[in-house]
mmCIF file of C-alpha atoms and ligand atoms in Angstrom:
data_model
loop_
_atom_site.group_PDB
_atom_site.id
_atom_site.type_symbol
_atom_site.label_atom_id
_atom_site.label_comp_id
_atom_site.label_asym_id
_atom_site.label_seq_id
_atom_site.Cartn_x
_atom_site.Cartn_y
_atom_site.Cartn_z
ATOM 1 C CA MET A 194 0.000 0.000 0.000
ATOM 2 C CA ALA A 195 2.906 2.344 0.641
ATOM 3 C CA GLY A 196 4.489 4.086 -2.323
ATOM 4 C CA ASP A 197 4.299 7.169 -4.436
ATOM 5 C CA ILE A 198 0.755 7.983 -5.530
ATOM 6 C CA ALA A 199 2.102 9.512 -8.748
ATOM 7 C CA ASP A 200 2.944 5.949 -9.890
ATOM 8 C CA ASP A 201 -0.776 5.122 -9.923
ATOM 9 C CA ILE A 202 -1.677 7.910 -12.336
ATOM 10 C CA GLU A 203 -1.952 7.038 -16.026
ATOM 11 C CA ARG A 204 -1.680 10.663 -17.171
ATOM 12 C CA ILE A 205 -2.207 14.166 -15.858
ATOM 13 C CA LEU A 206 -5.315 15.856 -17.214
ATOM 14 C CA LEU A 207 -5.051 19.205 -15.412
ATOM 15 C CA THR A 208 -1.872 20.389 -13.707
ATOM 16 C CA GLN A 209 -1.947 22.184 -10.385
ATOM 17 C CA GLU A 210 -0.905 25.415 -12.116
ATOM 18 C CA VAL A 211 -3.821 25.230 -14.553
ATOM 19 C CA ILE A 212 -6.209 24.403 -11.707
ATOM 20 C CA ARG A 213 -4.924 27.238 -9.529
ATOM 21 C CA GLU A 214 -5.410 29.812 -12.268
ATOM 22 C CA ARG A 215 -8.949 28.698 -13.078
ATOM 23 C CA VAL A 216 -10.039 28.422 -9.435
ATOM 24 C CA GLU A 217 -8.806 31.949 -8.703
ATOM 25 C CA GLN A 218 -10.735 33.220 -11.708
ATOM 26 C CA LEU A 219 -13.845 31.336 -10.587
ATOM 27 C CA GLY A 220 -13.553 32.730 -7.054
ATOM 28 C CA ARG A 221 -13.438 36.286 -8.348
ATOM 29 C CA GLU A 222 -16.359 35.588 -10.692
ATOM 30 C CA ILE A 223 -18.496 34.179 -7.855
ATOM 31 C CA ALA A 224 -17.557 37.013 -5.477
ATOM 32 C CA ALA A 225 -18.578 39.567 -8.117
ATOM 33 C CA ARG A 226 -21.917 37.840 -8.616
ATOM 34 C CA TYR A 227 -22.770 37.952 -4.890
ATOM 35 C CA ALA A 228 -21.137 41.280 -4.019
ATOM 36 C CA ASP A 229 -24.332 43.358 -4.061
ATOM 37 C CA MET A 230 -26.750 40.787 -2.656
ATOM 38 C CA SER A 231 -28.137 41.354 0.799
ATOM 39 C CA GLY A 232 -28.858 38.489 3.187
ATOM 40 C CA GLY A 233 -25.421 36.948 3.239
ATOM 41 C CA LEU A 234 -23.749 34.050 1.428
ATOM 42 C CA THR A 235 -23.401 30.516 2.788
ATOM 43 C CA LEU A 236 -21.275 28.009 0.923
ATOM 44 C CA VAL A 237 -22.371 24.405 1.280
ATOM 45 C CA PRO A 238 -19.459 22.150 0.307
ATOM 46 C CA ILE A 239 -20.258 18.502 -0.332
ATOM 47 C CA LEU A 240 -17.736 16.437 1.647
ATOM 48 C CA SER A 241 -15.239 14.989 1.166
ATOM 49 C CA GLY A 242 -14.504 15.606 -2.512
ATOM 50 C CA SER A 243 -14.868 19.382 -2.425
ATOM 51 C CA ILE A 244 -12.457 20.148 0.427
ATOM 52 C CA VAL A 245 -9.368 21.000 -1.633
ATOM 53 C CA PHE A 246 -11.390 23.003 -4.170
ATOM 54 C CA LEU A 247 -13.226 24.815 -1.360
ATOM 55 C CA ALA A 248 -10.013 25.745 0.434
ATOM 56 C CA ASP A 249 -8.605 27.415 -2.678
ATOM 57 C CA LEU A 250 -11.918 28.887 -3.860
ATOM 58 C CA ILE A 251 -12.769 30.735 -0.638
ATOM 59 C CA ARG A 252 -9.353 32.357 -0.528
ATOM 60 C CA ALA A 253 -10.020 33.793 -3.988
ATOM 61 C CA MET A 254 -13.304 35.291 -2.741
ATOM 62 C CA GLN A 255 -12.865 38.568 -0.886
ATOM 63 C CA LEU A 256 -16.396 38.419 0.438
ATOM 64 C CA LYS A 257 -18.063 37.904 3.804
ATOM 65 C CA LEU A 258 -19.313 34.306 3.853
ATOM 66 C CA LYS A 259 -20.205 31.326 5.998
ATOM 67 C CA ILE A 260 -19.600 27.616 5.417
ATOM 68 C CA ALA A 261 -22.149 24.908 6.270
ATOM 69 C CA VAL A 262 -21.016 21.364 5.575
ATOM 70 C CA VAL A 263 -23.076 18.439 4.326
ATOM 71 C CA GLN A 264 -21.804 14.970 3.551
ATOM 72 C CA LEU A 265 -23.369 12.966 0.747
ATOM 73 C CA SER A 266 -21.837 9.961 -0.872
ATOM 74 C CA SER A 267 -22.997 7.940 -3.843
ATOM 75 C CA TYR A 268 -19.787 6.149 -4.684
ATOM 76 C CA ARG A 269 -18.533 4.588 -1.480
ATOM 77 C CA ASP A 270 -15.481 2.668 -2.635
ATOM 78 C CA ARG A 271 -16.691 1.939 -6.131
ATOM 79 C CA THR A 272 -16.502 3.890 -9.363
ATOM 80 C CA ARG A 273 -20.136 3.375 -10.311
ATOM 81 C CA PRO A 274 -22.815 5.730 -9.034
ATOM 82 C CA GLY A 275 -25.594 4.530 -6.753
ATOM 83 C CA ALA A 276 -28.342 6.393 -4.926
ATOM 84 C CA PRO A 277 -26.765 9.292 -3.028
ATOM 85 C CA GLN A 278 -27.078 8.817 0.702
ATOM 86 C CA LEU A 279 -27.211 11.558 3.262
ATOM 87 C CA LEU A 280 -24.406 11.009 5.731
ATOM 88 C CA GLN A 281 -24.523 14.219 7.704
ATOM 89 C CA GLY A 282 -27.064 17.039 7.781
ATOM 90 C CA LEU A 283 -26.617 20.765 7.443
ATOM 91 C CA SER A 284 -24.692 22.208 10.354
ATOM 92 C CA ASP A 285 -25.883 25.804 9.907
ATOM 93 C CA ASP A 286 -29.276 27.406 9.282
ATOM 94 C CA VAL A 287 -29.484 28.577 5.678
ATOM 95 C CA ARG A 288 -32.978 30.095 5.769
ATOM 96 C CA GLY A 289 -33.063 33.496 4.075
ATOM 97 C CA ARG A 290 -29.422 33.302 3.032
ATOM 98 C CA HIS A 291 -27.952 32.971 -0.447
ATOM 99 C CA VAL A 292 -26.669 29.419 -0.715
ATOM 100 C CA LEU A 293 -23.987 28.166 -3.063
ATOM 101 C CA ILE A 294 -23.432 24.410 -3.176
ATOM 102 C CA VAL A 295 -19.801 23.513 -3.904
ATOM 103 C CA ASP A 296 -18.878 20.090 -5.254
ATOM 104 C CA ASP A 297 -15.873 18.521 -6.914
ATOM 105 C CA ILE A 298 -17.544 17.040 -9.966
ATOM 106 C CA LEU A 299 -20.890 16.834 -11.723
ATOM 107 C CA ASP A 300 -21.170 13.358 -13.189
ATOM 108 C CA THR A 301 -24.711 11.905 -13.390
ATOM 109 C CA GLY A 302 -26.048 14.702 -11.172
ATOM 110 C CA GLY A 303 -27.573 12.508 -8.487
ATOM 111 C CA THR A 304 -25.528 14.039 -5.700
ATOM 112 C CA LEU A 305 -26.274 17.648 -6.615
ATOM 113 C CA ARG A 306 -29.954 16.914 -7.140
ATOM 114 C CA ARG A 307 -30.200 15.444 -3.632
ATOM 115 C CA ALA A 308 -28.233 18.323 -2.113
ATOM 116 C CA ARG A 309 -30.525 20.855 -3.813
ATOM 117 C CA GLU A 310 -33.588 19.044 -2.414
ATOM 118 C CA LEU A 311 -32.180 18.999 1.111
ATOM 119 C CA ILE A 312 -31.364 22.692 1.011
ATOM 120 C CA SER A 313 -34.458 24.045 -0.782
ATOM 121 C CA VAL A 314 -36.781 22.821 1.992
ATOM 122 C CA ARG A 315 -34.893 25.146 4.346
ATOM 123 C CA LYS A 316 -36.014 28.152 2.255
ATOM 124 C CA PRO A 317 -32.786 29.884 1.256
ATOM 125 C CA ALA A 318 -33.008 33.327 -0.436
ATOM 126 C CA SER A 319 -31.390 31.754 -3.516
ATOM 127 C CA LEU A 320 -29.730 28.465 -4.398
ATOM 128 C CA ALA A 321 -26.880 28.090 -6.884
ATOM 129 C CA THR A 322 -24.225 25.504 -7.652
ATOM 130 C CA ALA A 323 -20.483 25.575 -8.338
ATOM 131 C CA VAL A 324 -18.530 22.522 -9.489
ATOM 132 C CA LEU A 325 -14.852 22.240 -10.332
ATOM 133 C CA LEU A 326 -15.406 19.612 -13.026
ATOM 134 C CA ARG A 327 -18.313 18.590 -15.218
ATOM 135 C CA LYS A 328 -18.675 15.593 -17.520
ATOM 136 C CA PRO A 329 -21.000 17.159 -20.140
ATOM 137 C CA SER A 330 -21.668 13.839 -21.852
ATOM 138 C CA LYS A 331 -23.389 12.572 -18.688
ATOM 139 C CA ALA A 332 -24.654 15.685 -16.893
ATOM 140 C CA PRO A 333 -28.460 15.951 -17.121
ATOM 141 C CA ALA A 334 -29.773 18.994 -19.000
ATOM 142 C CA ASP A 335 -32.441 19.782 -16.387
ATOM 143 C CA LEU A 336 -29.992 20.269 -13.521
ATOM 144 C CA PRO A 337 -28.837 23.888 -13.239
ATOM 145 C CA VAL A 338 -25.142 24.508 -12.587
ATOM 146 C CA ASP A 339 -24.121 28.134 -12.252
ATOM 147 C CA PHE A 340 -20.318 27.959 -12.087
ATOM 148 C CA VAL A 341 -18.097 25.326 -13.742
ATOM 149 C CA GLY A 342 -14.306 25.139 -13.577
ATOM 150 C CA PHE A 343 -13.620 22.693 -16.392
ATOM 151 C CA ASP A 344 -15.620 20.475 -18.719
ATOM 152 C CA ILE A 345 -13.865 17.113 -19.087
ATOM 153 C CA ASP A 346 -14.324 13.879 -21.027
ATOM 154 C CA ASP A 347 -16.064 10.947 -19.382
ATOM 155 C CA LEU A 348 -12.950 9.604 -17.641
ATOM 156 C CA PHE A 349 -12.448 8.560 -14.030
ATOM 157 C CA VAL A 350 -10.156 11.158 -12.512
ATOM 158 C CA VAL A 351 -8.518 11.571 -9.104
ATOM 159 C CA GLY A 352 -6.561 14.233 -7.242
ATOM 160 C CA TYR A 353 -7.238 17.759 -5.970
ATOM 161 C CA GLY A 354 -9.866 16.311 -3.626
ATOM 162 C CA LEU A 355 -11.246 13.647 -5.973
ATOM 163 C CA ASP A 356 -10.839 10.097 -4.769
ATOM 164 C CA TYR A 357 -10.867 6.464 -5.697
ATOM 165 C CA ALA A 358 -11.870 4.372 -2.629
ATOM 166 C CA ASP A 359 -11.049 7.469 -0.545
ATOM 167 C CA TYR A 360 -7.449 7.586 -1.744
ATOM 168 C CA TYR A 361 -5.628 10.101 -3.977
ATOM 169 C CA ARG A 362 -7.411 13.210 -2.641
ATOM 170 C CA ASN A 363 -4.006 14.679 -1.821
ATOM 171 C CA TYR A 364 -2.577 14.274 -5.330
ATOM 172 C CA PRO A 365 -2.008 17.915 -6.361
ATOM 173 C CA HIS A 366 -2.928 17.566 -10.041
ATOM 174 C CA ILE A 367 -6.042 16.007 -11.560
ATOM 175 C CA GLY A 368 -5.150 12.787 -13.318
ATOM 176 C CA VAL A 369 -6.600 9.668 -14.870
ATOM 177 C CA LEU A 370 -6.174 6.646 -12.597
ATOM 178 C CA ARG A 371 -4.471 3.554 -14.046
ATOM 179 C CA GLU A 372 -7.131 1.128 -15.312
ATOM 180 C CA ASP A 373 -5.520 -1.908 -13.632
ATOM 181 C CA LEU A 374 -5.996 -0.309 -10.199
ATOM 182 C CA MET A 375 -9.778 -0.098 -10.551
ATOM 183 C CA ARG A 376 -11.762 -3.207 -9.804
HETATM 184 P P1 IMP B 427 -22.944 12.204 -9.507
HETATM 185 O O1 IMP B 427 -23.900 12.101 -8.332
HETATM 186 O O2 IMP B 427 -23.067 11.044 -10.448
HETATM 187 O O3 IMP B 427 -23.001 13.533 -10.229
HETATM 188 O O4 IMP B 427 -21.503 12.025 -8.913
HETATM 189 C C1 IMP B 427 -20.942 12.992 -8.173
HETATM 190 C C2 IMP B 427 -19.979 12.430 -7.154
HETATM 191 O O5 IMP B 427 -19.390 11.203 -7.622
HETATM 192 C C3 IMP B 427 -18.874 13.404 -6.951
HETATM 193 O O6 IMP B 427 -19.125 14.227 -5.836
HETATM 194 C C4 IMP B 427 -17.658 12.504 -6.764
HETATM 195 O O7 IMP B 427 -17.477 12.242 -5.396
HETATM 196 C C5 IMP B 427 -17.993 11.219 -7.483
HETATM 197 N N1 IMP B 427 -17.365 11.147 -8.837
HETATM 198 C C6 IMP B 427 -17.964 11.252 -10.041
HETATM 199 N N2 IMP B 427 -17.086 11.134 -11.051
HETATM 200 C C7 IMP B 427 -15.871 10.985 -10.461
HETATM 201 C C8 IMP B 427 -14.533 10.838 -10.986
HETATM 202 O O8 IMP B 427 -14.240 10.843 -12.193
HETATM 203 N N3 IMP B 427 -13.554 10.699 -10.046
HETATM 204 C C9 IMP B 427 -13.794 10.692 -8.710
HETATM 205 N N4 IMP B 427 -15.011 10.842 -8.183
HETATM 206 C C10 IMP B 427 -16.056 10.978 -9.054
HETATM 207 MG MG1 MG B 428 -16.082 10.746 -4.144
#
């Protein structure tokens, strides 16, 4: 199990430099969008995949904001999606506040759909979504996504928060995992 995680990556799709530049841009774009809104902004990051993205994104947003975490997981330790399960509820009241859901990747959309349902019943002032990655070939057309970092091909990627069986989240780039390592 020990060893260099870089050895498990087939190829790098997005380098950390490319990611950093785009995330900073996205942070400024989001901050500009919410700058004049009253009521206050609450970011709702979906754990655990969004933690690295969130950490960089919020530091590119010079805006007063709160963070309320929610944990949803559809993948467990597999690479195929199942029904998203709620693992941990909202830790902060979002009623009357502008809410921005932050997730690592929009694949089939099940996770974001569930998160939107859970949050809308709490009557936020507005509800929007930001994802670092989107797989356009699979993302459903009826699911609104307001901010997207990168559109990518339908590949299984890891790094920068994205995992396979909960590993590789600390890989600094986003890369395609070697096929022989996925069961
Ligand atoms: P969805 O519910 O099908 O949109 O899947 C979203 C969730 O599945 C994300 O929050 C990720 O945790 C996980 N996921 C989807 N595609 C990938 C991938 O290529 N690599 C790693 N995790 C993924
Ligand atoms: Mg995951």
